[in-house]
Coordinates of C-alpha atoms in Angstrom, one line a residue:
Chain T
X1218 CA -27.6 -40.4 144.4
X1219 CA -26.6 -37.3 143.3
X1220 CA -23.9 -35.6 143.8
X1221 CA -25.0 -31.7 145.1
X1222 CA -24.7 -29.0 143.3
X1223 CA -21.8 -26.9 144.9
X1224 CA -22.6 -22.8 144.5
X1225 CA -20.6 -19.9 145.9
X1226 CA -21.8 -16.7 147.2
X1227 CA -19.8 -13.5 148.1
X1228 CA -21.9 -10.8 149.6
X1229 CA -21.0 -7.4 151.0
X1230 CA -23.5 -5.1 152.8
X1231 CA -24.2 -4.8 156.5
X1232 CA -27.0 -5.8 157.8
X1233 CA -30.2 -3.7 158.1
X1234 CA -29.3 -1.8 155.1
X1235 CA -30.2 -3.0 152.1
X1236 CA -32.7 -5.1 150.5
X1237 CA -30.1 -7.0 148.7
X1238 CA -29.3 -8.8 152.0
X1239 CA -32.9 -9.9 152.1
X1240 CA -32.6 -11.0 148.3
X1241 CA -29.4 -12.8 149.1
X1242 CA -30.9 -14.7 151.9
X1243 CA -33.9 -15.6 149.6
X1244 CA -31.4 -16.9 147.2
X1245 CA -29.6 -18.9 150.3
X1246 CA -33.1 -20.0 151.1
X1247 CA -33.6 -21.4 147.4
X1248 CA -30.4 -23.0 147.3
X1249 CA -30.5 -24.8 150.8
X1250 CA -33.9 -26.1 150.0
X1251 CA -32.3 -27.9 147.2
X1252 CA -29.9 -29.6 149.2
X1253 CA -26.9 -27.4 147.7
X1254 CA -23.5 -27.2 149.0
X1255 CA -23.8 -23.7 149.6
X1256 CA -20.3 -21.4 150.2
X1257 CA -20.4 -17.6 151.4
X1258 CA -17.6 -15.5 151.7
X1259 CA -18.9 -12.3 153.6
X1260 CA -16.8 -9.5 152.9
X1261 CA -16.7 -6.1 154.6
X1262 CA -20.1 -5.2 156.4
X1263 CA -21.1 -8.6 155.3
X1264 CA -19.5 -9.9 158.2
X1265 CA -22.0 -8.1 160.8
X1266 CA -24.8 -10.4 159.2
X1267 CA -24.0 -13.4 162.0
X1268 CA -23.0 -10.9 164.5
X1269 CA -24.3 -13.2 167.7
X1270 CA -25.0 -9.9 169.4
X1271 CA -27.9 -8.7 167.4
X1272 CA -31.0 -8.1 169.4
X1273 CA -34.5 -7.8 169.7
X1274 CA -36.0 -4.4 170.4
X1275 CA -39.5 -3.0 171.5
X1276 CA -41.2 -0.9 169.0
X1277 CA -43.0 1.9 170.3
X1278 CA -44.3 3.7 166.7
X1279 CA -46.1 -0.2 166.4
X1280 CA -47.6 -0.3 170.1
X1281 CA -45.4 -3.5 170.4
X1282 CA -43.2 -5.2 173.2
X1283 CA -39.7 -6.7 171.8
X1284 CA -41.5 -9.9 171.5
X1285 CA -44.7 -9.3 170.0
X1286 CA -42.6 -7.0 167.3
X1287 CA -40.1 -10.5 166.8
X1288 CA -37.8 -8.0 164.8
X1289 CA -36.0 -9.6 161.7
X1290 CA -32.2 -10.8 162.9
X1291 CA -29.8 -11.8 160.6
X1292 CA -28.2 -13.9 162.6
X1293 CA -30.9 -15.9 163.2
X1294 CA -32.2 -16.1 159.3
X1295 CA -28.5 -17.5 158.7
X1296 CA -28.3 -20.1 161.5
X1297 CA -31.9 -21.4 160.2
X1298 CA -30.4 -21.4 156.7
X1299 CA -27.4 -23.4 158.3
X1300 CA -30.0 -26.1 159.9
X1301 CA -32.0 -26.2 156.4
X1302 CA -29.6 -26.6 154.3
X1303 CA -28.2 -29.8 156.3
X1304 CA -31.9 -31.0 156.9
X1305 CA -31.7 -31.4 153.2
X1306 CA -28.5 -33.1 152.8
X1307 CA -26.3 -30.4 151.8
X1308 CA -24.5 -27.5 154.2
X1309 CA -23.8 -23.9 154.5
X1310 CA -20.4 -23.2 154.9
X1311 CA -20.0 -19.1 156.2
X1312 CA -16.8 -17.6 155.9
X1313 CA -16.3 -14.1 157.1
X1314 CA -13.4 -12.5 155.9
X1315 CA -11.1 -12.1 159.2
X1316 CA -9.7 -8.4 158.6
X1317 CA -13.0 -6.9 158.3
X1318 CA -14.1 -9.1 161.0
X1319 CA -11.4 -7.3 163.2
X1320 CA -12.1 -4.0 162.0
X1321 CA -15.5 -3.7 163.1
X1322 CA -15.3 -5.4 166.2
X1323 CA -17.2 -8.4 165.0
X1324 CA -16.0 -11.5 166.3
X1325 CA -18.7 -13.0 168.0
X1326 CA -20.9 -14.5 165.4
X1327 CA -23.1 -17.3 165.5
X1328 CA -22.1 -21.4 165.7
X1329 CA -20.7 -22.3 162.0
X1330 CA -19.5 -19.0 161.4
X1331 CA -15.7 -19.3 160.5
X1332 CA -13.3 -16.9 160.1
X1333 CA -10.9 -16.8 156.8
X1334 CA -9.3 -14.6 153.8
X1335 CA -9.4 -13.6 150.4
X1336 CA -7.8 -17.0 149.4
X1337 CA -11.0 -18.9 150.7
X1338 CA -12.7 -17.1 148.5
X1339 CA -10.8 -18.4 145.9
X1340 CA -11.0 -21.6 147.0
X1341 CA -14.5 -21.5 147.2
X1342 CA -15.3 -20.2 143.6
X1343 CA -12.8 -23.1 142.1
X1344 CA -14.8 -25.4 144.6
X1345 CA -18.2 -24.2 142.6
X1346 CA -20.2 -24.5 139.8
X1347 CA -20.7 -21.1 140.1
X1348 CA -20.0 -18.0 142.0
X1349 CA -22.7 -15.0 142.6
X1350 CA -21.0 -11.4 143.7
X1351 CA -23.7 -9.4 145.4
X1352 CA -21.8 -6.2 145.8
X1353 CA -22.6 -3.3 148.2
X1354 CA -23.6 -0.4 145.3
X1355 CA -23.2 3.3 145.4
Chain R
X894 CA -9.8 -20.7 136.4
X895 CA -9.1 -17.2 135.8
X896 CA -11.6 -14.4 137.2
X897 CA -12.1 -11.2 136.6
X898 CA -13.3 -8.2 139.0
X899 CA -15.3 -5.2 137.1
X900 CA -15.3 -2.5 139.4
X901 CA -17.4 -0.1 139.2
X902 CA -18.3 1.3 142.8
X903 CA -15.5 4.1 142.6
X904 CA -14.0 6.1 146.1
X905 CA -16.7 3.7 148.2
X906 CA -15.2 3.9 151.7
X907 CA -11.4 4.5 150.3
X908 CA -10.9 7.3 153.2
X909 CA -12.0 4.6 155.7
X910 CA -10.7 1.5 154.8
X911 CA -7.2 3.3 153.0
X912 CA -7.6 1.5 149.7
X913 CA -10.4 0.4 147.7
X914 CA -11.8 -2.6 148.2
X915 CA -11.7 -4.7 145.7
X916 CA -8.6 -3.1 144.5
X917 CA -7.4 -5.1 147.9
X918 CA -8.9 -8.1 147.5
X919 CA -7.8 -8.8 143.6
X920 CA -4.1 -8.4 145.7
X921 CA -5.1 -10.3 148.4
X922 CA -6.5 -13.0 145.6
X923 CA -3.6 -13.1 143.8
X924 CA -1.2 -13.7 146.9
X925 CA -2.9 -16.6 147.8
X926 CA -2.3 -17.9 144.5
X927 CA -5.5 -17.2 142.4
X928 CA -5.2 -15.4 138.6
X929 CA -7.7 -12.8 138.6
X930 CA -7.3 -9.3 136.7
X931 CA -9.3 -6.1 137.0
X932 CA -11.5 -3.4 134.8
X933 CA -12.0 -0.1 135.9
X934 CA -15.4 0.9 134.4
X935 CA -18.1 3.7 135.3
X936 CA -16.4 6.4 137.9
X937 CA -13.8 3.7 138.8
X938 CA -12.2 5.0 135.9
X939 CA -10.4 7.7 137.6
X940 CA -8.6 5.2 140.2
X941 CA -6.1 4.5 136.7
X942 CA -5.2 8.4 136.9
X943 CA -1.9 9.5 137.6
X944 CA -1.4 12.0 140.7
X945 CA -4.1 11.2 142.8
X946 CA -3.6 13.0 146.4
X947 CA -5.9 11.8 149.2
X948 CA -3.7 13.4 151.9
X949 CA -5.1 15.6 154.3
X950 CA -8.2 13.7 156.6
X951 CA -7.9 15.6 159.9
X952 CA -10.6 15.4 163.2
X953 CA -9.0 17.1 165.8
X954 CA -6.0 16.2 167.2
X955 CA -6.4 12.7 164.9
X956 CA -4.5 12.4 161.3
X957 CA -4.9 10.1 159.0
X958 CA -1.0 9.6 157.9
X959 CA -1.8 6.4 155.6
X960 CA -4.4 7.8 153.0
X961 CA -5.3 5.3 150.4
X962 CA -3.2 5.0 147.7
X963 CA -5.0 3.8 144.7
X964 CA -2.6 4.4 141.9
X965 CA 0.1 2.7 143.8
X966 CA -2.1 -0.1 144.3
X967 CA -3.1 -0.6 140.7
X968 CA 1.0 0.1 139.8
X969 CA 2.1 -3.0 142.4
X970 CA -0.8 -5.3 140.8
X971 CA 0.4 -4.3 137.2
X972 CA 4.1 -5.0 138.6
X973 CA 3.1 -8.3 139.9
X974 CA 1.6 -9.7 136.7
X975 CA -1.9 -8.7 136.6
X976 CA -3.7 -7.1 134.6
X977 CA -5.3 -4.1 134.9
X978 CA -8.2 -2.8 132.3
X979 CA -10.0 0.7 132.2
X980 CA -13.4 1.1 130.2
X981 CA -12.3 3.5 127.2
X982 CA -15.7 4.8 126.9
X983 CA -15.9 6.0 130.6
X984 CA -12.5 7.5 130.4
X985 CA -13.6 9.7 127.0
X986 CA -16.9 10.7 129.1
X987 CA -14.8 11.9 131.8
X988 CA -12.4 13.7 130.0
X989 CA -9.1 11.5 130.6
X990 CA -7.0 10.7 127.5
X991 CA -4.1 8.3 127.4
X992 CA -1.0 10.6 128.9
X993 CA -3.2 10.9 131.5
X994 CA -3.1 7.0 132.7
X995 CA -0.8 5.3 135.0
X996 CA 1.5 3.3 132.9
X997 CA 0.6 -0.2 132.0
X998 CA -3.2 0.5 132.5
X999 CA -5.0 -1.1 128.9
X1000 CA -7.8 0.8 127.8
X1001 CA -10.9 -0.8 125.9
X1002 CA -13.5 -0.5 124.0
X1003 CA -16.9 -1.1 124.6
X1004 CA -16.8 -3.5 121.0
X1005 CA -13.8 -5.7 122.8
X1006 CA -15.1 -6.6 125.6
X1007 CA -17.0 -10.2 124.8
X1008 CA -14.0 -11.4 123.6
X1009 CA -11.7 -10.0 126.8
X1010 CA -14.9 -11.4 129.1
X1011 CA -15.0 -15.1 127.1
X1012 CA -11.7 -15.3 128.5
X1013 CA -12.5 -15.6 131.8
X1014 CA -13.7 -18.8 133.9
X1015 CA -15.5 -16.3 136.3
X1016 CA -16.5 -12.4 135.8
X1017 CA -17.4 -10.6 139.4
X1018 CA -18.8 -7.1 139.0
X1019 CA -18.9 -5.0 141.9

């Protein structure tokens, strides 16, 4: 068998901001489906993407209840990514950087979400074939 | 493996979070043992100008009393080992000339940067 291919992500916008969260979830998506060893180190407003206290919300300018409008979490999109990725015999390892976790008041994110430094990201590039930087842009 | 961060996403949040970034995290990388370096390109230029004074953020009763301090930043990394390019190009379109850069910053040239970027295992742009 072999061996998975081990890829490294560092992403760094919020959530509900920016369409390169969606793209870097696609990407996550892509790479999970393949059975990757996939590695992100969330930096920044990155770290609000598994924040376990995202919610749902009505939608009154579409005529629709919280759950009939089933509004896009990040949270959520990330634990499914976590459950794919080990369905197809690789993982998704999360690592939110821990200062910009405390800044923002983000602690509470979702199961396998862990908390870590510049230095795992360092570790997690070596640990790669490769290393994608999706940076928060002017 | 050596890495290098292009930064280009200049004075992004550098009131709030009292440094830039990625200036921080190329630090914070190197403390924990990694070799990564840093080029200034685009408006990030300016962070390699001598002077800079981001006193002064005031709401209220509420000062800031650490303001970021870029050029110190970039002098301690320099200090430290690393090394610490600025885009020669952006710095002519913006007006700054040599005696104008903190010391030990290397300006380049647009022509020299394959080879500077084929000696790096990993190139992050932000």
């Amino acid at each position: 068998m072999n061996k998975p291919l081990e890829l490294s992500f560092a992403l760094m916008d919020a959530p509900f901001e920016s369409a390169r969260s969606t793209t870097a979830l696609r990407l996550l998506a892509i790479a999970a489906r393949r059975g990757c060893r996939i590695r992100v180190f969330a930096y920044e407003g990155a770290v609000m993407q598994p924040f376990a206290r995202q919610q749902r919300h009505a939608n009154a300018v579409h005529g629709r209840s919280a759950e009939e409008e089933n509004h896009f979490l990040p949270k959520e999109a990330i634990g499914a990514l976590i459950d794919e990725a080990a369905r197809h015999g690789g993982s998704l390892d999360w690592v939110n950087c821990g200062l910009c976790v405390d800044e923002r008041g983000g602690a509470e994110s979702i199961a396998g979400v862990r908390r870590g430094t510049p230095g795992d990201f360092w570790q997690q590039a070596q640990e790669s074939v490769n290393t994608l930087v999706i940076a928060t842009r002017d | 493996m050596k890495a290098l961060h292009i930064v280009e996403s200049a004075y992004r949040a550098t009131l709030e979070e009292q440094d830039d970034t990625i200036v921080w995290l190329t630090q914070a990388m190197r403390g924990a043992g990694a070799t990564v370096d840093l080029l200034l390109r685009g408006n990030a230029v300016n962070y390699a100008v001598r002077g800079q004074d981001a006193r002064g953020l005031e709401f209220g009763a509420w000062k800031q009393t650490e303001p970021p301090r870029i050029e110190r930043d970039l002098a301690s990394l320099i200090a430290k080992g690393g090394n610490v390019y600025a885009l020669g190009e952006d710095l002519e379109q913006r007006g700054i000339d040599s005696p104008a850069l903190l010391e030990g910053v290397r300006p380049l040239r647009m022509p020299m940067l394959p080879a500077l970027l084929a000696g790096y295992e990993r190139v992050w742009h932000w």
